[in-house]
Short mmCIF file of N, CA and C in Angstrom, two decimals:
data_model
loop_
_atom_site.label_atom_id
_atom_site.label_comp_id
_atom_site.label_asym_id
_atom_site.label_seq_id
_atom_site.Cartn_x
_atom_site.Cartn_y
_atom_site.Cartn_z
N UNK T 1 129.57 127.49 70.21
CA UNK T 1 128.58 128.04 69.30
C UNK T 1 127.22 127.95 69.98
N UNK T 2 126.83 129.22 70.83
CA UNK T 2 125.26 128.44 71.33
C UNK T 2 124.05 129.06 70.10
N UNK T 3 123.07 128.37 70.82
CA UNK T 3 122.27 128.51 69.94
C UNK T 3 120.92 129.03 69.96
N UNK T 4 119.50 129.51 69.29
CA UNK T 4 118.71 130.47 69.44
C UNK T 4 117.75 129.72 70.35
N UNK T 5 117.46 128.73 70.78
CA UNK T 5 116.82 127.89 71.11
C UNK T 5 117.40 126.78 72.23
N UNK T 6 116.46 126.92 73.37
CA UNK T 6 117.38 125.87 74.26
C UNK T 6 117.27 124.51 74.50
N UNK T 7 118.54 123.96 74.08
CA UNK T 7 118.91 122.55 73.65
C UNK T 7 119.99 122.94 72.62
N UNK T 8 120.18 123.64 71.87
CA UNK T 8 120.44 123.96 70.70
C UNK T 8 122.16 124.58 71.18
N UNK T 9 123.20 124.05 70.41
CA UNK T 9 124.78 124.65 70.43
C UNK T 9 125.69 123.99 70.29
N UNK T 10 126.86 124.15 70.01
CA UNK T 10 127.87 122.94 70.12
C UNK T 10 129.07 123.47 70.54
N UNK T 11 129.11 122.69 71.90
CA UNK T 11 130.90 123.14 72.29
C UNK T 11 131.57 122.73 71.76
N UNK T 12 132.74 123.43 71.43
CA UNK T 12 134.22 123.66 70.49
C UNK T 12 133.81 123.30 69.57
N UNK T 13 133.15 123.59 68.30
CA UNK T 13 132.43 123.45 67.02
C UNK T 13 133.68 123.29 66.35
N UNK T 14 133.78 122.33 64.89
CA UNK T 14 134.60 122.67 63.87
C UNK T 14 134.02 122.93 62.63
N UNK T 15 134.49 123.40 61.77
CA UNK T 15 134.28 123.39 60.10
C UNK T 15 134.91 123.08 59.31
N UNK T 16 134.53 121.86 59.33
CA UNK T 16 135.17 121.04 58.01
C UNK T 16 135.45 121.70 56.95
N UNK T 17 136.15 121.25 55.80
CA UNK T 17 135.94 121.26 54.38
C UNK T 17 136.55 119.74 53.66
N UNK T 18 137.02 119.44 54.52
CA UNK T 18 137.41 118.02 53.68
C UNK T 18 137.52 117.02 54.73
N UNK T 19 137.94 115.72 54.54
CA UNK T 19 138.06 114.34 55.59
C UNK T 19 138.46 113.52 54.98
N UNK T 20 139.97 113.60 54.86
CA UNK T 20 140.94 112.55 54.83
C UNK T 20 141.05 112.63 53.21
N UNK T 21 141.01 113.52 52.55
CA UNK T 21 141.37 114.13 51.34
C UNK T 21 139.92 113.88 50.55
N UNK T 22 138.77 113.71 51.01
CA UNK T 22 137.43 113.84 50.46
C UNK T 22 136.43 115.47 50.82
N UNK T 23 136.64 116.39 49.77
CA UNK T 23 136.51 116.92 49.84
C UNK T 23 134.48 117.48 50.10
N UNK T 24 134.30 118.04 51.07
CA UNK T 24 132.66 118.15 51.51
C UNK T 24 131.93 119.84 50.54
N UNK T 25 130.88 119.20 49.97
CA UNK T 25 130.32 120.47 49.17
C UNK T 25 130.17 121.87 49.76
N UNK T 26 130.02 121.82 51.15
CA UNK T 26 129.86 122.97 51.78
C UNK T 26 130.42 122.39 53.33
N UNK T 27 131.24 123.66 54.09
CA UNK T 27 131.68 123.20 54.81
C UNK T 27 130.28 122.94 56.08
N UNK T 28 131.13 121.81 57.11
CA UNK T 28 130.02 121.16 58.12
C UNK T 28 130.58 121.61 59.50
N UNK T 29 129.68 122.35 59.99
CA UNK T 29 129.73 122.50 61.35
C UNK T 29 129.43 121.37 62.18
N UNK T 30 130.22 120.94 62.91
CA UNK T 30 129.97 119.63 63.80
C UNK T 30 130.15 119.76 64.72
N UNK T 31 130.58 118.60 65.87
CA UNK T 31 131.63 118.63 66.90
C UNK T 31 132.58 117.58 66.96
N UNK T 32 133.70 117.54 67.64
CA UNK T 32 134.86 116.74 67.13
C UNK T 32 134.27 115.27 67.07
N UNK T 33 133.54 114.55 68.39
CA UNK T 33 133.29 113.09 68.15
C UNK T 33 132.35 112.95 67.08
N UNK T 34 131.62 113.76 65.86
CA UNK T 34 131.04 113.63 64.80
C UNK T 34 132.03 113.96 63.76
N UNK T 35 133.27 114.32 64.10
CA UNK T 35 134.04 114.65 62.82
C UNK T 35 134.79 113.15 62.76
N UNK T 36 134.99 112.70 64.00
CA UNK T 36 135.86 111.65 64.24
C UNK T 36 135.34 110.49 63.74
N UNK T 37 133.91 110.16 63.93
CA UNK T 37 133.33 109.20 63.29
C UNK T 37 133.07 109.16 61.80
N UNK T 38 132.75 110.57 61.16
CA UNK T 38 133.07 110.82 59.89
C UNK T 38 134.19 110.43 58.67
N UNK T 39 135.10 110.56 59.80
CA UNK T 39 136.66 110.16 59.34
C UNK T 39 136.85 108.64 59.32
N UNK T 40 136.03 107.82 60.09
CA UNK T 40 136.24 106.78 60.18
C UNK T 40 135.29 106.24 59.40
N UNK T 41 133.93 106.95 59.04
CA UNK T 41 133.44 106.08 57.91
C UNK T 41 134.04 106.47 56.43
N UNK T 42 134.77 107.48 56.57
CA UNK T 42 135.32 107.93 55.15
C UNK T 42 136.11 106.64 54.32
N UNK T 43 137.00 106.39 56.10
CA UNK T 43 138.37 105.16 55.35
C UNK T 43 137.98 104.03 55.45
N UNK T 44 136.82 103.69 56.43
CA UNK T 44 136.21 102.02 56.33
C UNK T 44 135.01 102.01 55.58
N UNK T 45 134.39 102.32 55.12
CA UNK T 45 133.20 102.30 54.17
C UNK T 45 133.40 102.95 53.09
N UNK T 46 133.56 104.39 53.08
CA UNK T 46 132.98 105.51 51.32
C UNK T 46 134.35 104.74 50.94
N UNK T 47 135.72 105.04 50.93
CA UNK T 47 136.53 104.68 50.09
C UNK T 47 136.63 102.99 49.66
N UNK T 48 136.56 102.38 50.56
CA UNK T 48 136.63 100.59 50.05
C UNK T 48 135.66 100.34 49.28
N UNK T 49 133.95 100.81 49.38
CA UNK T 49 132.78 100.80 49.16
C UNK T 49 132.48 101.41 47.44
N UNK T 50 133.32 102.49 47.12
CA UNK T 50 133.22 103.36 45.90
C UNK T 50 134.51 102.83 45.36
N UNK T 51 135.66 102.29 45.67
CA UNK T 51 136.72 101.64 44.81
C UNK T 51 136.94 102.28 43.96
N UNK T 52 137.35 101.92 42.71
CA UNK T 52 137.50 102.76 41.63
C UNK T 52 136.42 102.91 40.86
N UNK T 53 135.33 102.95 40.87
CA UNK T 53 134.09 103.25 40.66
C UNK T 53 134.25 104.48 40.17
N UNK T 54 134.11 105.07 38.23
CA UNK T 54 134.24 106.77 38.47
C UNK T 54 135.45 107.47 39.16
N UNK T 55 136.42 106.44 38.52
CA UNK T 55 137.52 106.97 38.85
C UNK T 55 138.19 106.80 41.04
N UNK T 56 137.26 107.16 41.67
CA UNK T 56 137.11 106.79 43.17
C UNK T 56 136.69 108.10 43.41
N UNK T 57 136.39 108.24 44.76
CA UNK T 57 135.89 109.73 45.83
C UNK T 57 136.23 110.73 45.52
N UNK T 58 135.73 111.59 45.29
CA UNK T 58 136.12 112.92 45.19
C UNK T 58 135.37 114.01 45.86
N UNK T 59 134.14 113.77 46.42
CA UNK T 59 133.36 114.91 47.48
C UNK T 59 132.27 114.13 48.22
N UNK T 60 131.76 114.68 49.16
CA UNK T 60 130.12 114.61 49.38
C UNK T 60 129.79 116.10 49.06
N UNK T 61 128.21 115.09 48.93
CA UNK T 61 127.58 116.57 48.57
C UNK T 61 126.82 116.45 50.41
N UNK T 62 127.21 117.28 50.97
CA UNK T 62 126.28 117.64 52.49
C UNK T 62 124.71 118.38 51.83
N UNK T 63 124.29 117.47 53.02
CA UNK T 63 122.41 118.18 52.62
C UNK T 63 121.82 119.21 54.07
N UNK T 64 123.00 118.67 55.00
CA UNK T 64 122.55 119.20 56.59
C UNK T 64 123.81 118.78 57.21
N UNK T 65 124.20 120.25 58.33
CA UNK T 65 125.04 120.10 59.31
C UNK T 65 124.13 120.33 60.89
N UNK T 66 125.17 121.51 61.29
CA UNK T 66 124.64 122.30 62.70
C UNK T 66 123.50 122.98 61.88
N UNK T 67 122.17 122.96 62.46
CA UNK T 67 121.30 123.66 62.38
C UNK T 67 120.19 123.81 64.00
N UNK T 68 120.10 124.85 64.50
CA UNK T 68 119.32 124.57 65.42
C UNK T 68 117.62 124.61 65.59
N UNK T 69 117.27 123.29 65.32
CA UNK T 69 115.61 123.05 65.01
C UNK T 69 115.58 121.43 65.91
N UNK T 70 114.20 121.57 65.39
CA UNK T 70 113.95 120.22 66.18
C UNK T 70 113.61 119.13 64.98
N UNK T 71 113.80 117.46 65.40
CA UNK T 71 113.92 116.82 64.53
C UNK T 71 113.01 116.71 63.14
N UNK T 72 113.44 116.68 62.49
CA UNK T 72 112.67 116.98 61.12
C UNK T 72 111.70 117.85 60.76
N UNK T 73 112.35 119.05 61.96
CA UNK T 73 111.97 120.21 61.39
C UNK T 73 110.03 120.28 61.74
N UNK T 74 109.74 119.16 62.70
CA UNK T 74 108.79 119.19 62.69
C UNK T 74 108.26 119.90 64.07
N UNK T 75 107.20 120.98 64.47
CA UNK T 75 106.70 121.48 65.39
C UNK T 75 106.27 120.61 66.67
N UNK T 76 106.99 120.90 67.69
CA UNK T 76 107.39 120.53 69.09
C UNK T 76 107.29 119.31 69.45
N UNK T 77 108.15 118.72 68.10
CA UNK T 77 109.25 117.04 68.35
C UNK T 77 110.75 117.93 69.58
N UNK T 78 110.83 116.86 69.30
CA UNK T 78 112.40 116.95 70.38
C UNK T 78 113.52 117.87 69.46
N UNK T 79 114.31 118.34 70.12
CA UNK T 79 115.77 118.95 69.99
C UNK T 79 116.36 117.62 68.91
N UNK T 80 116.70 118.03 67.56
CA UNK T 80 117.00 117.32 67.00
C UNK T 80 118.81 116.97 67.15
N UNK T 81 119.61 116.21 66.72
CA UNK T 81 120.93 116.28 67.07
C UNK T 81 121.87 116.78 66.00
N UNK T 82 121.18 117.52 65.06
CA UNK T 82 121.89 118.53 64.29
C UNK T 82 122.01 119.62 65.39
N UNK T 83 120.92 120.25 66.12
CA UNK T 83 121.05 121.02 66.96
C UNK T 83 121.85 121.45 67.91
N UNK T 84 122.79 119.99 68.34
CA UNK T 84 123.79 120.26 69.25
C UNK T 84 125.12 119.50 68.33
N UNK T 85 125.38 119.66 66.66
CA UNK T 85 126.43 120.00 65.96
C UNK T 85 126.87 118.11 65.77
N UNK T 86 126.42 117.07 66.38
CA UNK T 86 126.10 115.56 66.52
C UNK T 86 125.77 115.25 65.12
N UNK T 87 125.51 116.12 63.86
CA UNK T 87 124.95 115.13 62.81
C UNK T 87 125.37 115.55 61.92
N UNK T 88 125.55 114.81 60.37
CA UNK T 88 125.45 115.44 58.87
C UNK T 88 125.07 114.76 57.86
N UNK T 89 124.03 115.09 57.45
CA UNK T 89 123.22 114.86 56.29
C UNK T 89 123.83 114.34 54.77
N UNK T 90 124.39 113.19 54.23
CA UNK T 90 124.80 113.06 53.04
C UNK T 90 124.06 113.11 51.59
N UNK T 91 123.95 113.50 50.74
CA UNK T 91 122.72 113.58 49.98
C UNK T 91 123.37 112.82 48.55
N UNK T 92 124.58 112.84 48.41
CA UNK T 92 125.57 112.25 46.99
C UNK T 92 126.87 111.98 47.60
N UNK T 93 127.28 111.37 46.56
CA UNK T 93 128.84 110.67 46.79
C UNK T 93 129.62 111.18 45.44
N UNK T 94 130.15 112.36 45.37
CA UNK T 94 130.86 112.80 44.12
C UNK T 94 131.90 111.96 43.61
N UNK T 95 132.27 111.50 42.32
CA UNK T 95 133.27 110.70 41.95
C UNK T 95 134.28 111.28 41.33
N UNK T 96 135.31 110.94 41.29
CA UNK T 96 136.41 111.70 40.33
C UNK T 96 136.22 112.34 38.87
N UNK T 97 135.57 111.36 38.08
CA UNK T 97 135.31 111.72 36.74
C UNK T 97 134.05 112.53 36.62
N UNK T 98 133.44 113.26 37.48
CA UNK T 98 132.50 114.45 37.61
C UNK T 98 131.08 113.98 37.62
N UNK T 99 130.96 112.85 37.49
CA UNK T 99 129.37 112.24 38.28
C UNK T 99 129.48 111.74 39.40
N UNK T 100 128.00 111.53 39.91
CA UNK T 100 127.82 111.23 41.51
C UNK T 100 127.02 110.23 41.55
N UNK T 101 127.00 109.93 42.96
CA UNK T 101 125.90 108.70 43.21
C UNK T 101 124.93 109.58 43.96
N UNK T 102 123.77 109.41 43.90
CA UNK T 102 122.50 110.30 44.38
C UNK T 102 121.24 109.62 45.56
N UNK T 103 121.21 109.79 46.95
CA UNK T 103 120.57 108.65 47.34
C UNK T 103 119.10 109.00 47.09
N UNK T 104 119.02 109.75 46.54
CA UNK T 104 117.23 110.17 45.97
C UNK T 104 117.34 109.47 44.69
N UNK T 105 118.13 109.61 43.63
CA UNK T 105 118.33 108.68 42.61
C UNK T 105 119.03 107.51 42.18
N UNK T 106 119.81 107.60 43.08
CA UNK T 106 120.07 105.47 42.86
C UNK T 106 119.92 104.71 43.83
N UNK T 107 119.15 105.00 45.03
CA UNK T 107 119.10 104.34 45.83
C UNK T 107 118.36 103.07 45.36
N UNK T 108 118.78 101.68 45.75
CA UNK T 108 117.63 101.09 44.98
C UNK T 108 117.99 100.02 43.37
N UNK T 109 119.18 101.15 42.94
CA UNK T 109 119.77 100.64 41.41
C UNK T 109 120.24 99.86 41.60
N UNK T 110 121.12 99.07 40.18
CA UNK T 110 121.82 98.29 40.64
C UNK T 110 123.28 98.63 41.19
N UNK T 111 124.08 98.44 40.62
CA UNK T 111 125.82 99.08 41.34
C UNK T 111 125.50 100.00 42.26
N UNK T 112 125.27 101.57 41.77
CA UNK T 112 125.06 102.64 43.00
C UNK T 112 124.21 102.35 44.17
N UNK T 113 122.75 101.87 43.85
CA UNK T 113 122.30 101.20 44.88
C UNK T 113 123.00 100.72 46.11
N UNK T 114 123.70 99.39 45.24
CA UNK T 114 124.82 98.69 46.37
C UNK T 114 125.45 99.18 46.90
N UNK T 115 126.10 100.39 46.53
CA UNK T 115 127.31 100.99 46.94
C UNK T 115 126.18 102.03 48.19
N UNK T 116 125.58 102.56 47.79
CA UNK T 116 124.25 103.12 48.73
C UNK T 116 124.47 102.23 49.67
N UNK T 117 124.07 101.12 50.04
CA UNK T 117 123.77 100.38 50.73
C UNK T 117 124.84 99.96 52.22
N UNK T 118 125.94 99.76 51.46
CA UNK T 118 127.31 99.10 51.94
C UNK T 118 127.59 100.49 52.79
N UNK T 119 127.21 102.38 52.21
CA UNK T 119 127.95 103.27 53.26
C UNK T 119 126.96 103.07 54.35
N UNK T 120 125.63 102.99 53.90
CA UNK T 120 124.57 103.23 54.98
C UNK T 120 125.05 102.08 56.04
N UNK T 121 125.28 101.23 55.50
CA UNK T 121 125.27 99.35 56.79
C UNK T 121 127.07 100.11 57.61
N UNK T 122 127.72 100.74 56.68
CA UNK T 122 128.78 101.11 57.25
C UNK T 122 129.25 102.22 58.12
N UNK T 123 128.16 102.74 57.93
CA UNK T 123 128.08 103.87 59.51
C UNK T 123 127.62 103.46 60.44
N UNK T 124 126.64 102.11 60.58
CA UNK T 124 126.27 101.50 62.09
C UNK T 124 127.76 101.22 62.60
N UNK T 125 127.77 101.50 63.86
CA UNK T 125 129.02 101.83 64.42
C UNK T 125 129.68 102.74 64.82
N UNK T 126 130.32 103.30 63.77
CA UNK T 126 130.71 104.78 64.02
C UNK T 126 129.82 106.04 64.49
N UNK T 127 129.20 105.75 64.10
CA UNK T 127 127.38 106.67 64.02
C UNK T 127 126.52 106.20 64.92
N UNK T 128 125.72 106.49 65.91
CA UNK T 128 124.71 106.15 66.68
C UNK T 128 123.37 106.33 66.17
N UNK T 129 122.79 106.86 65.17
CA UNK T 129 121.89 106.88 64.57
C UNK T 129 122.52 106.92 62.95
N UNK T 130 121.77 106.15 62.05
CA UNK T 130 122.19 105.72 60.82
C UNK T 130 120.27 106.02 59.83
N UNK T 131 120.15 106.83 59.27
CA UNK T 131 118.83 106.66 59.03
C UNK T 131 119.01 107.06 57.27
N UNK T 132 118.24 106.00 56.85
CA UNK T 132 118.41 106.66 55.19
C UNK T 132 117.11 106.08 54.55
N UNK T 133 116.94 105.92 53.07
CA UNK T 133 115.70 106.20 52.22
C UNK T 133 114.50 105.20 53.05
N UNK T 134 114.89 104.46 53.56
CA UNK T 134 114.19 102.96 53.61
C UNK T 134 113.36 103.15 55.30
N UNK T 135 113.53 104.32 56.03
CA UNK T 135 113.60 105.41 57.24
C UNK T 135 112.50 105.30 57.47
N UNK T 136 112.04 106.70 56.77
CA UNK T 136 110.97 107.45 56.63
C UNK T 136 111.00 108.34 55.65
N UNK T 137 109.57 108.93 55.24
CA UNK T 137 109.87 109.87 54.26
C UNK T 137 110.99 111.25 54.23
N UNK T 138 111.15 111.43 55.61
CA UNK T 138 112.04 112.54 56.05
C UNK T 138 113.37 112.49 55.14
N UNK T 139 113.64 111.25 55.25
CA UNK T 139 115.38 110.60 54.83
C UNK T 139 115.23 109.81 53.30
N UNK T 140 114.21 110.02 52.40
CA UNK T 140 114.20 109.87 51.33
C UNK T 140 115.66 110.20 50.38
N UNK T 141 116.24 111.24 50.60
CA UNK T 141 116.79 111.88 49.85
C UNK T 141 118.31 112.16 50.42
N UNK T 142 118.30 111.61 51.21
CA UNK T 142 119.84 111.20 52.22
C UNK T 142 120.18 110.77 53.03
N UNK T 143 121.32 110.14 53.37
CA UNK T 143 121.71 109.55 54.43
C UNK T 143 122.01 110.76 55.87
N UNK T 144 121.34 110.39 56.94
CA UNK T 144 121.75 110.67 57.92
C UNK T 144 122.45 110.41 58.71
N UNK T 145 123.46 110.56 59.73
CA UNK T 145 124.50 109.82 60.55
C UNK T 145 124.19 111.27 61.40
N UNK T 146 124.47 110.31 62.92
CA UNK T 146 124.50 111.25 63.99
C UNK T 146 124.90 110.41 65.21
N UNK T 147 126.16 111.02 66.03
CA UNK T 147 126.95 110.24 67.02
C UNK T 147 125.49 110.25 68.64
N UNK T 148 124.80 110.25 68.38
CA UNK T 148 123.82 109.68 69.65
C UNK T 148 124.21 108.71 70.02
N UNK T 149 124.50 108.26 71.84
CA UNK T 149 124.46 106.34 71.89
C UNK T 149 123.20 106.09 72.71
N UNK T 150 122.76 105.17 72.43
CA UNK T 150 122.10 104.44 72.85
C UNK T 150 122.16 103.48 73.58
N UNK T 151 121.11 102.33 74.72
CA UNK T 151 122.19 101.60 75.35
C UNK T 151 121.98 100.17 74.84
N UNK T 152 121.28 100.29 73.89
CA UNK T 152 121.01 99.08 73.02
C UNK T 152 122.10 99.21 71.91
N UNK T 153 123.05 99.98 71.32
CA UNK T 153 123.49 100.08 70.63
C UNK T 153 123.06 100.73 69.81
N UNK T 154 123.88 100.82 67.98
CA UNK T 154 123.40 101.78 66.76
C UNK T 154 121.96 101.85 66.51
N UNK T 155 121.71 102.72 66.19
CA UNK T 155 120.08 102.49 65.69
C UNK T 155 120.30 103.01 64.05
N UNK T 156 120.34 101.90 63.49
CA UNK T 156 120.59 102.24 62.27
C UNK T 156 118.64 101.43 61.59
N UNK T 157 118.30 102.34 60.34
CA UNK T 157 116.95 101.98 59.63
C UNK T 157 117.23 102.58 58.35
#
């Protein structure tokens, strides 16, 4: 998939629609080692983390996949790593019984909060960048994950 801008594309792109029977609000253009880590925070964090909470998992709501811009969209920052198909934006955690957890609105609460908390601490690892409300204002309103490494390790905030 290249892209309008150079830095910007992702070899052998996929499009999701679901991960490991959690179904995604709109499908996500990625690339496989971001689908792979996805998958792995699905079964070690969102599902143990949301339990039967609302019945248990039933979607994310995606806020951002592949897009080719630079980081936060802001004028001549760096090639962001949505750009090369490396990231996806979580914005809710849909539950079975038809409500969600919202990280613009419960981040912070009590239960959802926690449960907020436990996916965000649970993508350091899988994820090379981990950035959510507590960030910057950028990430107010969702969790970010993006397979970057670093040689210090996760950079999770």
């Amino acid at each position: 998939m290249p892209g309008r801008i150079s830095g910007c594309g992702i070899d052998e792109a996929i499009k999701l629609r679901t991960v490991s029977g959690v179904a995604l609000s709109t499908r996500a253009t990625i690339d496989c080692p971001t689908a792979r880590a996805l998958k792995t925070w699905v079964e070690r964090a969102l599902k143990p983390a949301v339990g039967s909470t609302g019945g248990g998992v039933s979607g994310l709501r995606i806020a951002g996949s592949y897009a080719c811009r630079s980081r936060n969209n802001q004028p001549g920052a760096k090639i962001s790593e949505h750009a090369r198909g490396r990231a996806i934006d979580i914005a809710a955690i849909r539950l079975n019984d038809g409500s969600e957890i919202s990280v613009l609105k419960d981040w912070g609460r009590s239960t959802e909060g926690r449960i907020l908390r436990k996916l965000h601490s649970g993508a350091c690892g899988p994820f090379g960048t981990v950035l959510g409300p507590e960030s910057d204002p950028f990430h107010k309103d969702h969790l970010h994950f993006d397979t970057a490494r670093y040689r210090s390790g996760s950079y999770c905030r």
